Coordinates of C-alpha atoms in Angstrom, one line a residue:
M1 CA -38.0 -9.6 84.6
E2 CA -39.8 -9.5 88.0
H3 CA -42.9 -11.0 86.6
I4 CA -40.9 -14.0 85.6
C5 CA -39.0 -14.7 88.8
G6 CA -41.4 -13.0 91.2
N7 CA -40.2 -11.9 94.6
H8 CA -38.1 -15.0 95.0
R9 CA -34.9 -14.3 93.0
S10 CA -32.8 -17.4 93.1
E11 CA -29.3 -17.7 91.8
Q12 CA -30.5 -19.4 88.7
C13 CA -32.9 -16.6 87.8
E14 CA -30.3 -14.0 88.4
S15 CA -28.0 -15.8 86.0
L16 CA -30.8 -15.9 83.4
I17 CA -31.3 -12.2 83.9
L18 CA -27.6 -11.4 83.4
W19 CA -27.4 -13.6 80.2
A20 CA -30.5 -11.9 78.8
V21 CA -29.1 -8.4 79.6
S22 CA -25.9 -8.9 77.6
E23 CA -25.2 -11.3 74.8
D24 CA -21.5 -10.5 74.7
L25 CA -20.9 -11.0 78.5
L26 CA -22.3 -14.4 79.6
I27 CA -22.1 -15.0 83.3
M28 CA -23.4 -18.4 83.9
T29 CA -23.7 -19.9 87.4
S30 CA -24.3 -23.4 88.4
G31 CA -27.8 -24.8 88.1
E32 CA -29.2 -27.5 85.9
P33 CA -32.3 -25.8 84.5
C34 CA -30.4 -22.7 83.2
N35 CA -27.4 -24.7 82.0
R36 CA -29.6 -26.7 79.7
L37 CA -31.2 -23.6 78.5
W38 CA -27.7 -22.0 77.9
H39 CA -26.5 -25.1 75.9
R40 CA -29.6 -25.1 73.8
E41 CA -29.3 -21.4 73.0
T42 CA -25.5 -21.7 72.3
K43 CA -26.0 -24.6 69.9
T44 CA -28.7 -22.7 68.1
R45 CA -26.5 -19.7 67.7
H46 CA -23.6 -21.8 66.4
Q47 CA -25.9 -23.4 63.8
D48 CA -27.2 -20.0 62.7
A49 CA -23.6 -18.6 62.5
N50 CA -22.5 -21.6 60.4
F51 CA -25.5 -21.2 58.1
D52 CA -24.9 -17.4 57.8
Q53 CA -21.2 -18.0 57.1
A54 CA -22.0 -20.6 54.4
E55 CA -24.6 -18.3 52.9
S56 CA -22.2 -15.4 53.0
H57 CA -19.5 -17.4 51.3
E58 CA -21.9 -18.4 48.5
N59 CA -22.9 -14.8 48.1
I60 CA -19.3 -13.7 47.8
Q61 CA -18.6 -16.4 45.2
E62 CA -21.6 -15.3 43.2
D63 CA -20.6 -11.7 43.5
L64 CA -17.0 -12.4 42.3
T65 CA -18.3 -14.4 39.4
E66 CA -20.7 -11.6 38.4
R67 CA -17.8 -9.1 38.8
K68 CA -15.5 -11.2 36.5
Q69 CA -18.2 -11.5 33.8
Y70 CA -18.8 -7.8 34.1
M71 CA -15.1 -7.0 33.8
K72 CA -14.8 -9.2 30.7
K73 CA -17.7 -7.5 29.0
L74 CA -16.3 -4.1 30.0
K75 CA -12.9 -5.0 28.7
V76 CA -14.3 -6.1 25.3
K77 CA -16.3 -2.9 25.0
V78 CA -13.4 -0.7 26.0
L79 CA -11.1 -2.5 23.5
E80 CA -13.7 -2.1 20.7
Q81 CA -14.1 1.6 21.5
V82 CA -10.4 2.2 21.6
Q83 CA -9.9 0.3 18.3
D84 CA -12.6 2.3 16.6
Q85 CA -11.1 5.5 17.9
L86 CA -7.6 4.6 16.7
R87 CA -8.9 3.5 13.3
D88 CA -10.8 6.8 13.0
I89 CA -7.8 8.9 14.0
L90 CA -5.5 7.0 11.6
D91 CA -8.0 7.3 8.7
I92 CA -8.4 11.0 9.3
A93 CA -4.6 11.5 9.6
L94 CA -3.9 9.6 6.4
T95 CA -6.8 10.2 4.0
E96 CA -8.5 13.4 4.9
S97 CA -7.0 16.7 3.7
I98 CA -6.7 19.4 6.3
E99 CA -7.5 22.9 5.1
P100 CA -4.3 25.0 5.5
P101 CA -4.1 28.7 6.0
A102 CA -4.6 30.8 2.9
H103 CA -1.0 31.9 2.5
I104 CA 0.3 28.3 2.8
K105 CA -2.4 27.0 0.4
S106 CA -1.6 29.6 -2.2
A107 CA 2.1 28.6 -2.0
L108 CA 1.3 24.9 -2.3
I109 CA -1.0 25.0 -5.3
G110 CA 0.1 28.3 -6.9
K111 CA -3.4 29.7 -7.1
K112 CA -5.5 32.1 -5.1
T113 CA -7.5 30.6 -2.3
N114 CA -11.2 30.3 -2.9
K115 CA -13.7 30.0 0.0
G116 CA -15.1 26.5 0.4
S117 CA -14.6 23.2 2.1
P118 CA -11.4 21.2 1.7
R119 CA -13.4 18.7 -0.5
S120 CA -14.4 21.4 -2.9
Q121 CA -10.9 22.8 -3.0
R122 CA -9.5 19.5 -4.1
K123 CA -12.2 19.1 -6.7
D124 CA -11.5 22.6 -8.2
D125 CA -7.7 23.0 -7.8
G126 CA -6.6 19.4 -8.1
K127 CA -4.5 17.4 -5.7
L128 CA -3.6 19.1 -2.5
F129 CA -0.2 18.1 -1.1
M130 CA 0.4 18.1 2.6
E131 CA 2.9 16.8 5.1
R132 CA 2.3 13.2 6.0
A133 CA 4.3 10.0 6.5
S134 CA 4.0 6.7 4.6
L135 CA 1.5 4.3 6.1
L136 CA 4.0 1.4 6.6
D137 CA 6.4 3.8 8.5
E138 CA 3.7 4.4 11.0
L139 CA 2.5 0.8 11.1
F140 CA 6.0 -0.5 11.7
E141 CA 6.0 1.5 15.0
I142 CA 3.5 -1.1 16.2
S143 CA 5.3 -4.2 17.5
H144 CA 2.7 -6.6 16.1
I145 CA 3.0 -5.2 12.6
R146 CA 6.8 -5.1 12.8
T147 CA 6.8 -8.8 13.6
I148 CA 5.3 -9.5 10.2
Y149 CA 8.2 -7.6 8.7
H150 CA 10.6 -9.7 10.7
M151 CA 9.0 -12.8 9.4
F152 CA 9.8 -11.8 5.8
I153 CA 13.4 -11.2 6.8
A154 CA 13.6 -14.6 8.4
V155 CA 12.3 -16.2 5.1
L156 CA 15.1 -14.3 3.2
L157 CA 17.7 -15.8 5.6
I158 CA 16.2 -19.3 5.1
F159 CA 16.5 -18.8 1.3
C160 CA 20.2 -17.9 1.8
L161 CA 20.8 -20.9 4.0
S162 CA 19.0 -23.3 1.7
T163 CA 21.1 -22.0 -1.3
L164 CA 24.3 -22.4 0.6
A165 CA 23.3 -25.9 1.7
V166 CA 22.4 -27.0 -1.8
D167 CA 25.6 -25.6 -3.2
Y168 CA 27.6 -27.3 -0.5
I169 CA 25.9 -30.7 -1.1
D170 CA 26.1 -30.6 -4.9
Q171 CA 29.4 -28.9 -5.5
G172 CA 31.2 -29.1 -2.1
R173 CA 31.6 -25.3 -1.6
L174 CA 29.9 -22.4 0.2
V175 CA 29.7 -19.7 -2.4
L176 CA 26.6 -17.7 -3.2
E177 CA 26.6 -17.0 -7.0
F178 CA 24.4 -14.3 -8.4
D179 CA 24.8 -15.0 -12.1
L180 CA 21.1 -14.3 -12.8
L181 CA 21.2 -11.0 -11.0
F182 CA 24.3 -9.8 -12.9
Y183 CA 22.8 -10.9 -16.2
A184 CA 19.5 -9.1 -15.6
F185 CA 21.3 -5.8 -14.9
G186 CA 23.8 -6.1 -17.7
K187 CA 24.9 -3.4 -20.1
L188 CA 24.5 -0.6 -17.5
G189 CA 26.7 1.7 -19.6
T190 CA 24.1 1.7 -22.4
V191 CA 21.3 2.2 -19.9
T192 CA 23.2 5.2 -18.4
W193 CA 23.7 7.1 -21.6
A194 CA 20.1 6.3 -22.8
W195 CA 18.8 7.7 -19.5
L196 CA 21.0 10.8 -19.7
T197 CA 19.7 11.5 -23.2
M198 CA 16.1 11.3 -22.1
F199 CA 16.7 13.3 -19.0
V200 CA 18.5 16.2 -20.8
Y201 CA 15.8 16.4 -23.4
T202 CA 13.0 16.4 -20.8
L203 CA 14.8 19.0 -18.8
F204 CA 15.4 21.6 -21.5
V205 CA 13.2 21.1 -24.6
P206 CA 9.6 21.0 -23.1
Y207 CA 10.5 23.8 -20.7
S208 CA 12.0 26.0 -23.4
I209 CA 9.1 25.4 -25.9
L210 CA 6.5 26.1 -23.3
E211 CA 8.3 29.3 -22.1
F212 CA 8.6 30.5 -25.7
W213 CA 4.9 29.8 -26.4
G214 CA 3.9 31.6 -23.1
S215 CA 6.0 34.7 -23.8
L216 CA 4.4 35.2 -27.2
Y217 CA 0.8 34.0 -26.6
H218 CA -0.7 37.2 -25.4
K219 CA 1.1 39.3 -28.0
F220 CA 0.8 37.1 -31.1
P221 CA -2.1 37.9 -33.4
S222 CA -3.0 34.3 -34.2
K223 CA -3.1 32.6 -30.8
L224 CA -4.6 29.4 -32.2
G225 CA -1.9 29.1 -34.9
L226 CA 0.9 29.7 -32.4
T227 CA -0.6 27.1 -30.1
L228 CA -1.0 24.5 -32.8
G229 CA 2.5 25.1 -34.2
A230 CA 4.2 24.8 -30.8
G231 CA 2.1 21.7 -30.0
L232 CA 3.0 20.0 -33.2
I233 CA 6.7 20.8 -32.8
L234 CA 6.7 19.5 -29.3
T235 CA 4.8 16.4 -30.2
A236 CA 7.2 15.5 -33.1
I237 CA 10.2 15.9 -30.9
Q238 CA 8.6 14.0 -28.0
T239 CA 7.7 11.1 -30.4
C240 CA 11.3 10.9 -31.6
V241 CA 13.2 11.3 -28.3
L242 CA 10.8 9.9 -25.7
G243 CA 8.9 7.6 -28.0
L244 CA 11.1 5.9 -30.6
F245 CA 14.6 6.4 -29.1
P246 CA 14.0 4.2 -25.9
I247 CA 12.5 1.4 -28.1
Y248 CA 15.4 1.5 -30.5
T249 CA 17.9 1.4 -27.6
V250 CA 16.2 -1.6 -26.0
V251 CA 15.8 -3.6 -29.2
H252 CA 19.0 -2.7 -31.1
H253 CA 21.3 -3.3 -28.1
Q254 CA 19.4 -6.4 -26.9
L255 CA 19.4 -5.2 -23.3
P256 CA 18.7 -7.8 -20.6
P257 CA 15.4 -7.7 -18.7
A258 CA 16.1 -5.5 -15.7
S259 CA 18.0 -3.0 -17.9
R260 CA 15.1 -3.0 -20.3
F261 CA 12.7 -2.2 -17.6
I262 CA 14.8 0.7 -16.3
V263 CA 14.8 2.3 -19.8
I264 CA 11.1 1.7 -20.5
L265 CA 9.9 2.8 -17.1
E266 CA 11.9 5.9 -17.2
Q267 CA 10.5 6.6 -20.6
I268 CA 7.0 6.4 -19.3
R269 CA 7.9 8.5 -16.2
F270 CA 9.4 11.3 -18.3
L271 CA 6.3 11.3 -20.6
M272 CA 3.9 11.5 -17.6
K273 CA 6.0 14.2 -16.0
T274 CA 6.2 16.3 -19.1
Y275 CA 2.5 16.1 -19.7
S276 CA 1.7 17.1 -16.1
F277 CA 4.0 20.1 -16.4
I278 CA 2.4 21.3 -19.6
R279 CA -1.1 20.5 -18.3
E280 CA -0.7 22.5 -15.1
T281 CA 1.3 25.4 -16.5
A282 CA -0.6 26.2 -19.8
P283 CA -4.0 27.0 -18.2
V284 CA -2.3 29.4 -15.8
I285 CA -0.6 31.2 -18.7
L286 CA -3.9 31.4 -20.6
K287 CA -5.9 32.8 -17.7
N288 CA -3.3 35.4 -16.5
T289 CA -2.9 38.1 -19.0
P290 CA 0.2 40.2 -18.1
K291 CA 0.1 43.9 -17.9
E292 CA 1.9 46.2 -20.3
G293 CA 5.6 46.1 -19.8
E294 CA 5.4 42.9 -17.7
N295 CA 6.5 39.4 -18.7
P296 CA 4.0 36.6 -18.2
R297 CA 4.5 34.6 -15.0
F298 CA 6.2 31.3 -15.7
P299 CA 7.4 28.5 -13.3
T300 CA 11.1 28.7 -12.3
F301 CA 13.5 26.3 -13.8
S302 CA 14.6 25.1 -10.4
S303 CA 11.0 24.1 -9.6
Y304 CA 10.7 22.1 -12.8
L305 CA 14.1 20.4 -12.1
Y306 CA 12.9 19.5 -8.6
F307 CA 9.7 18.1 -10.1
L308 CA 11.6 15.7 -12.4
F309 CA 13.1 13.9 -9.4
C310 CA 10.5 14.3 -6.6
P311 CA 8.2 11.2 -6.1
T312 CA 5.0 12.6 -7.7
L313 CA 3.6 12.9 -11.1
I314 CA 1.5 16.0 -10.4
Y315 CA 3.4 19.3 -11.0
R316 CA 3.3 22.1 -8.4
E317 CA 5.6 25.0 -8.2
F318 CA 5.9 24.5 -4.5
Y319 CA 5.6 21.3 -2.4
P320 CA 5.6 20.9 1.4
R321 CA 9.2 20.3 2.5
N322 CA 10.8 18.7 5.6
R323 CA 13.3 20.6 7.6
Q324 CA 16.2 18.2 7.2
I325 CA 17.3 14.9 5.7
R326 CA 17.4 11.9 8.0
W327 CA 20.5 10.2 6.7
N328 CA 20.0 7.2 8.9
Y329 CA 16.6 6.7 7.3
V330 CA 18.2 7.0 3.8
A331 CA 20.9 4.4 4.6
V332 CA 18.3 1.9 6.1
T333 CA 16.0 2.4 3.1
L334 CA 18.8 1.9 0.6
G335 CA 19.7 -1.4 2.4
K336 CA 16.0 -2.5 2.2
I337 CA 16.1 -1.9 -1.6
F338 CA 19.1 -4.1 -2.0
G339 CA 17.6 -6.7 0.3
C340 CA 14.5 -6.8 -1.9
L341 CA 16.6 -7.3 -5.0
F342 CA 18.3 -10.3 -3.4
Y343 CA 14.9 -11.5 -2.2
G344 CA 13.5 -11.5 -5.7
Y345 CA 16.6 -13.3 -7.0
F346 CA 16.2 -16.1 -4.5
I347 CA 12.5 -16.4 -5.2
L348 CA 13.2 -16.9 -8.9
V349 CA 16.1 -19.3 -8.3
R350 CA 14.5 -21.4 -5.7
L351 CA 10.8 -21.3 -6.6
C352 CA 10.5 -20.5 -10.4
I353 CA 13.5 -21.8 -12.3
P354 CA 13.3 -25.4 -10.9
V355 CA 9.7 -25.6 -12.0
F356 CA 9.9 -24.1 -15.5
R357 CA 13.4 -24.9 -16.8
P358 CA 13.5 -27.2 -19.8
E359 CA 15.0 -30.2 -17.9
T360 CA 12.0 -30.4 -15.7
N361 CA 9.2 -29.0 -17.9
Q362 CA 6.6 -31.3 -19.2
P363 CA 4.5 -31.2 -22.4
F364 CA 1.7 -28.8 -22.5
S365 CA -1.6 -30.2 -21.1
K366 CA -4.5 -29.2 -18.9
R367 CA -3.0 -31.1 -16.0
T368 CA 0.4 -29.6 -16.3
M369 CA -1.0 -26.1 -16.8
V370 CA -3.2 -26.3 -13.6
L371 CA -0.3 -27.6 -11.6
A372 CA 2.1 -25.0 -12.9
V373 CA -0.3 -22.2 -12.1
F374 CA -0.8 -23.3 -8.5
H375 CA 3.0 -23.8 -8.1
S376 CA 3.4 -20.2 -9.2
I377 CA 1.0 -18.7 -6.7
L378 CA 3.5 -18.5 -3.8
P379 CA 6.4 -16.9 -5.8
G380 CA 3.9 -14.7 -7.6
I381 CA 2.3 -13.2 -4.5
M382 CA 5.8 -12.8 -2.9
L383 CA 7.1 -11.0 -6.0
L384 CA 4.0 -8.7 -5.9
L385 CA 4.6 -7.8 -2.2
L386 CA 8.3 -7.3 -2.9
C387 CA 7.6 -5.0 -5.9
F388 CA 5.2 -3.0 -3.7
F389 CA 7.6 -2.7 -0.8
A390 CA 10.7 -2.1 -2.8
F391 CA 9.3 0.5 -5.2
L392 CA 6.2 2.1 -3.7
H393 CA 7.6 2.3 -0.2
C394 CA 11.4 2.1 -0.2
W395 CA 12.3 3.7 -3.6
L396 CA 9.8 6.6 -3.4
N397 CA 10.6 7.3 0.3
L398 CA 14.3 7.3 -0.5
F399 CA 13.9 10.1 -3.1
G400 CA 11.3 11.8 -0.9
E401 CA 13.8 11.9 2.0
L402 CA 16.7 13.0 -0.2
L403 CA 14.6 15.9 -1.6
R404 CA 12.9 16.6 1.7
F405 CA 9.5 15.9 0.0
A406 CA 7.0 15.9 2.9
D407 CA 3.9 14.2 1.3
R408 CA 4.7 10.5 1.5
M409 CA 1.2 9.1 0.8
F410 CA 2.4 7.0 -2.1
Y411 CA -0.2 4.3 -1.3
K412 CA -3.0 3.6 1.2
D413 CA -4.2 0.5 3.0
W414 CA -4.9 -1.5 -0.2
W415 CA -4.6 -4.8 1.7
N416 CA -7.8 -4.0 3.6
S417 CA -9.8 -3.4 0.4
T418 CA -13.1 -5.2 0.1
S419 CA -13.6 -4.1 -3.5
F420 CA -11.4 -3.9 -6.6
A421 CA -12.4 -0.3 -7.1
N422 CA -10.8 0.6 -3.8
Y423 CA -7.8 -1.6 -4.5
Y424 CA -7.1 0.3 -7.7
R425 CA -7.4 3.6 -5.9
T426 CA -5.1 2.7 -3.0
W427 CA -2.5 0.4 -4.5
N428 CA -0.5 3.1 -6.3
V429 CA -1.6 6.6 -5.3
V430 CA 1.1 8.3 -7.4
V431 CA -0.1 6.8 -10.7
H432 CA -3.8 6.9 -9.7
D433 CA -3.6 10.6 -9.1
W434 CA -2.2 11.2 -12.6
L435 CA -4.8 9.0 -14.2
Y436 CA -7.6 10.5 -12.2
Y437 CA -6.8 14.2 -12.8
Y438 CA -5.5 14.0 -16.4
G439 CA -7.6 11.1 -17.6
Y440 CA -10.8 10.5 -15.8
R441 CA -11.6 14.1 -14.7
D442 CA -10.5 15.7 -18.0
F443 CA -12.7 13.2 -19.9
L444 CA -15.6 14.2 -17.7
W445 CA -14.9 17.8 -18.4
L446 CA -14.8 17.3 -22.1
S447 CA -18.0 15.3 -22.1
N448 CA -19.8 17.7 -19.7
R449 CA -19.9 15.0 -17.1
R450 CA -22.2 12.7 -19.1
F451 CA -20.2 9.5 -19.5
R452 CA -18.7 8.5 -16.2
A453 CA -18.6 4.8 -17.0
A454 CA -16.9 5.6 -20.3
A455 CA -14.4 7.8 -18.5
M456 CA -13.6 5.0 -16.1
L457 CA -13.3 2.4 -18.9
S458 CA -11.0 4.6 -20.9
V459 CA -8.7 5.0 -17.9
F460 CA -8.6 1.2 -17.5
I461 CA -7.8 0.7 -21.1
V462 CA -5.0 3.2 -21.1
S463 CA -3.5 1.7 -17.9
A464 CA -3.8 -1.8 -19.3
V465 CA -2.1 -0.8 -22.6
V466 CA 0.8 0.9 -20.7
H467 CA 1.3 -2.0 -18.4
E468 CA 1.3 -4.5 -21.3
Y469 CA 3.7 -2.2 -23.3
A470 CA 6.2 -2.1 -20.3
L471 CA 6.1 -5.9 -19.9
A472 CA 6.4 -6.6 -23.6
M473 CA 9.4 -4.3 -24.0
G474 CA 10.9 -5.6 -20.7
F475 CA 10.7 -9.3 -21.5
G476 CA 11.3 -8.9 -25.2
F477 CA 8.1 -10.7 -26.4
F478 CA 4.4 -10.0 -26.8
Y479 CA 2.2 -12.1 -24.6
P480 CA -0.9 -10.0 -23.5
V481 CA -1.5 -11.8 -20.2
M482 CA -1.4 -8.6 -18.2
F483 CA -3.6 -6.8 -20.7
C484 CA -6.3 -9.5 -20.5
L485 CA -6.2 -9.7 -16.7
F486 CA -6.3 -5.9 -16.4
A487 CA -8.6 -4.9 -19.2
V488 CA -11.1 -7.8 -19.0
F489 CA -11.1 -9.3 -15.5
G490 CA -10.0 -6.0 -13.8
V491 CA -12.8 -4.0 -15.5
A492 CA -15.4 -6.7 -14.7
F493 CA -14.3 -6.8 -11.0
N494 CA -14.2 -3.0 -10.8
F495 CA -17.8 -2.6 -11.9
T496 CA -19.1 -5.6 -9.9
M497 CA -17.2 -5.5 -6.6
T498 CA -17.8 -1.9 -5.7
D499 CA -17.4 0.1 -2.5
K500 CA -20.9 -1.0 -1.4
H501 CA -19.4 -4.4 -0.3
Q502 CA -17.9 -4.0 3.2
S503 CA -18.0 -7.5 4.4
P504 CA -14.6 -9.2 5.2
V505 CA -15.7 -12.0 2.8
F506 CA -15.0 -9.6 -0.1
N507 CA -11.5 -8.9 1.3
I508 CA -10.9 -12.7 1.1
I509 CA -12.2 -12.8 -2.4
M510 CA -10.0 -9.9 -3.4
W511 CA -6.9 -11.7 -2.0
A512 CA -7.9 -15.0 -3.6
C513 CA -8.1 -13.2 -7.0
L514 CA -4.7 -11.6 -6.5
F515 CA -3.2 -14.9 -5.6
L516 CA -4.6 -16.6 -8.7
G517 CA -3.8 -13.7 -11.0
Q518 CA -0.2 -13.6 -9.9
G519 CA 0.1 -17.3 -10.3
V520 CA -1.2 -17.1 -13.8
Q521 CA 1.2 -14.3 -14.8
V522 CA 4.3 -16.0 -13.3
C523 CA 3.4 -19.3 -14.9
L524 CA 2.7 -18.0 -18.4
Y525 CA 5.5 -15.5 -18.6
C526 CA 8.0 -18.1 -17.3
Q527 CA 6.9 -20.7 -19.9
E528 CA 7.0 -18.1 -22.7
W529 CA 10.5 -16.9 -21.6
Y530 CA 12.0 -20.4 -22.0
A531 CA 10.1 -21.0 -25.2
Q532 CA 11.6 -17.8 -26.7
I533 CA 15.0 -19.1 -25.8
H534 CA 14.8 -22.7 -26.9
C535 CA 12.5 -22.3 -29.9
P536 CA 13.8 -19.5 -32.1
P537 CA 11.4 -18.0 -34.7
T538 CA 11.3 -19.7 -38.1
G539 CA 10.2 -16.5 -40.0
D540 CA 9.5 -12.8 -39.8
S541 CA 5.7 -12.9 -40.3
F542 CA 3.3 -10.9 -38.2
W543 CA 1.9 -14.1 -36.6
E544 CA 5.3 -15.2 -35.5
V545 CA 5.6 -12.0 -33.5
V546 CA 2.2 -11.9 -31.8
M547 CA 1.5 -15.6 -31.3
P548 CA 2.9 -17.0 -28.0
R549 CA 5.7 -19.4 -28.8
S550 CA 5.0 -21.6 -25.7
W551 CA 1.8 -22.8 -27.3
S552 CA 3.6 -24.7 -30.1
C553 CA 7.1 -25.1 -28.8
S554 CA 8.3 -28.5 -27.6
Y555 CA 11.8 -28.3 -26.1
Q556 CA 11.8 -31.1 -23.6
S557 CA 14.9 -33.2 -23.4

């Protein structure tokens, strides 16, 4: 600083030196030249500070905006990854079979364990049972899914309130009458003794004949003759008791619809159970030749009795069992079944009868038919969901819980299907397993795996015939709506909408087809029901029986 002030250090120069030495401690003395300099420097510093502060504020705002955008993107990625992981875990837990230890597997399937993957074991040994819960029981633990269930309960309450309001306005009383429900389940005494007859026969006769055949097979000189004789005897008795007897009971006693369905569905169930027991037991007897002095190994009577009640159509001598019965679960499930019955009653009373009863029905035309079909879509899809929930979830889980049956995979996530092939596999796993192992796979075995399309087509035809038989016997008239939808459109959709289609658009198409198909069935069956009542047959010819009476009946008032 000496070269600036020289040897003459004035007070002003000393002040300038002190200001230059320290920016934080400003010691300013009087003097005009340095005062102007200080004001100028101070103003400049304030302007720079304001500019730096504004620039810093803008940088902070930009940084916050970038951080918010980054957090949003990160949140989306994390949620997608979590959703994918949860979906994978759920799919693995519900659909993939876990290879159990050898001693457990031999107990479950009644055969020696062969080395190989779980997939090959299922292919060789048939269905592998394992402990798992029903899908809806797991989904109802999620509050979002449980809310949908609550919405259906709210609709049921609305139906009750609307019925009460209509009865009060029309008749001046608040009484819920269930005449239709009592009529549908009438003559329960006849249903009970018919069921007992079928059950006692199924319990003793097939088991005894198969045991008799198995005890003599390895000793009898003519094995083929013994097998044919036992098979013919069993077939004849089966035809009389489980074939003709239920039909005679339903027709002769003129049972109402629900009672008819109980008898016919139990007839079908006993036939499928009997076939599975014979199909699973006979090969074991054929392969295992007993040693001298030993009796052939045969399933215990208790295991067969358990099989007749447990919720599966595939026989095993042992099944995975739960440790205890959850009686609270049993009570709640039983209440849900009764709730579904009343739900179906209100749907018919409030949404179907007012549209199709003779007082409001109009002459047959294209316009009335189209309107009737679309009016029937809502009750049709609601009845479909009710039948699924009441039977495939509640009814099967009820018996599964009472019998401590641990494998509760009675259905899969059919509502997410993007193909009808997947829908048919996941809608009813119990029946699908029976059709797959005893229909499709045995057909391939007989044909040396040459005709896969024919095997699949034969399974569809058998399923369509059985469905149509149940509906025809249940309603009391022949109107092959179910058969046409199942055997024609169902087969076409199964071969066209395959598993290759994974787009959500195909899920929408599947639901649209379900809606339309249910509307057609409810519309046509309701019209035929009233036509059968109000237009009695004029003769006993074959065409009077097979031709739908609603096509020619005119019963409008």
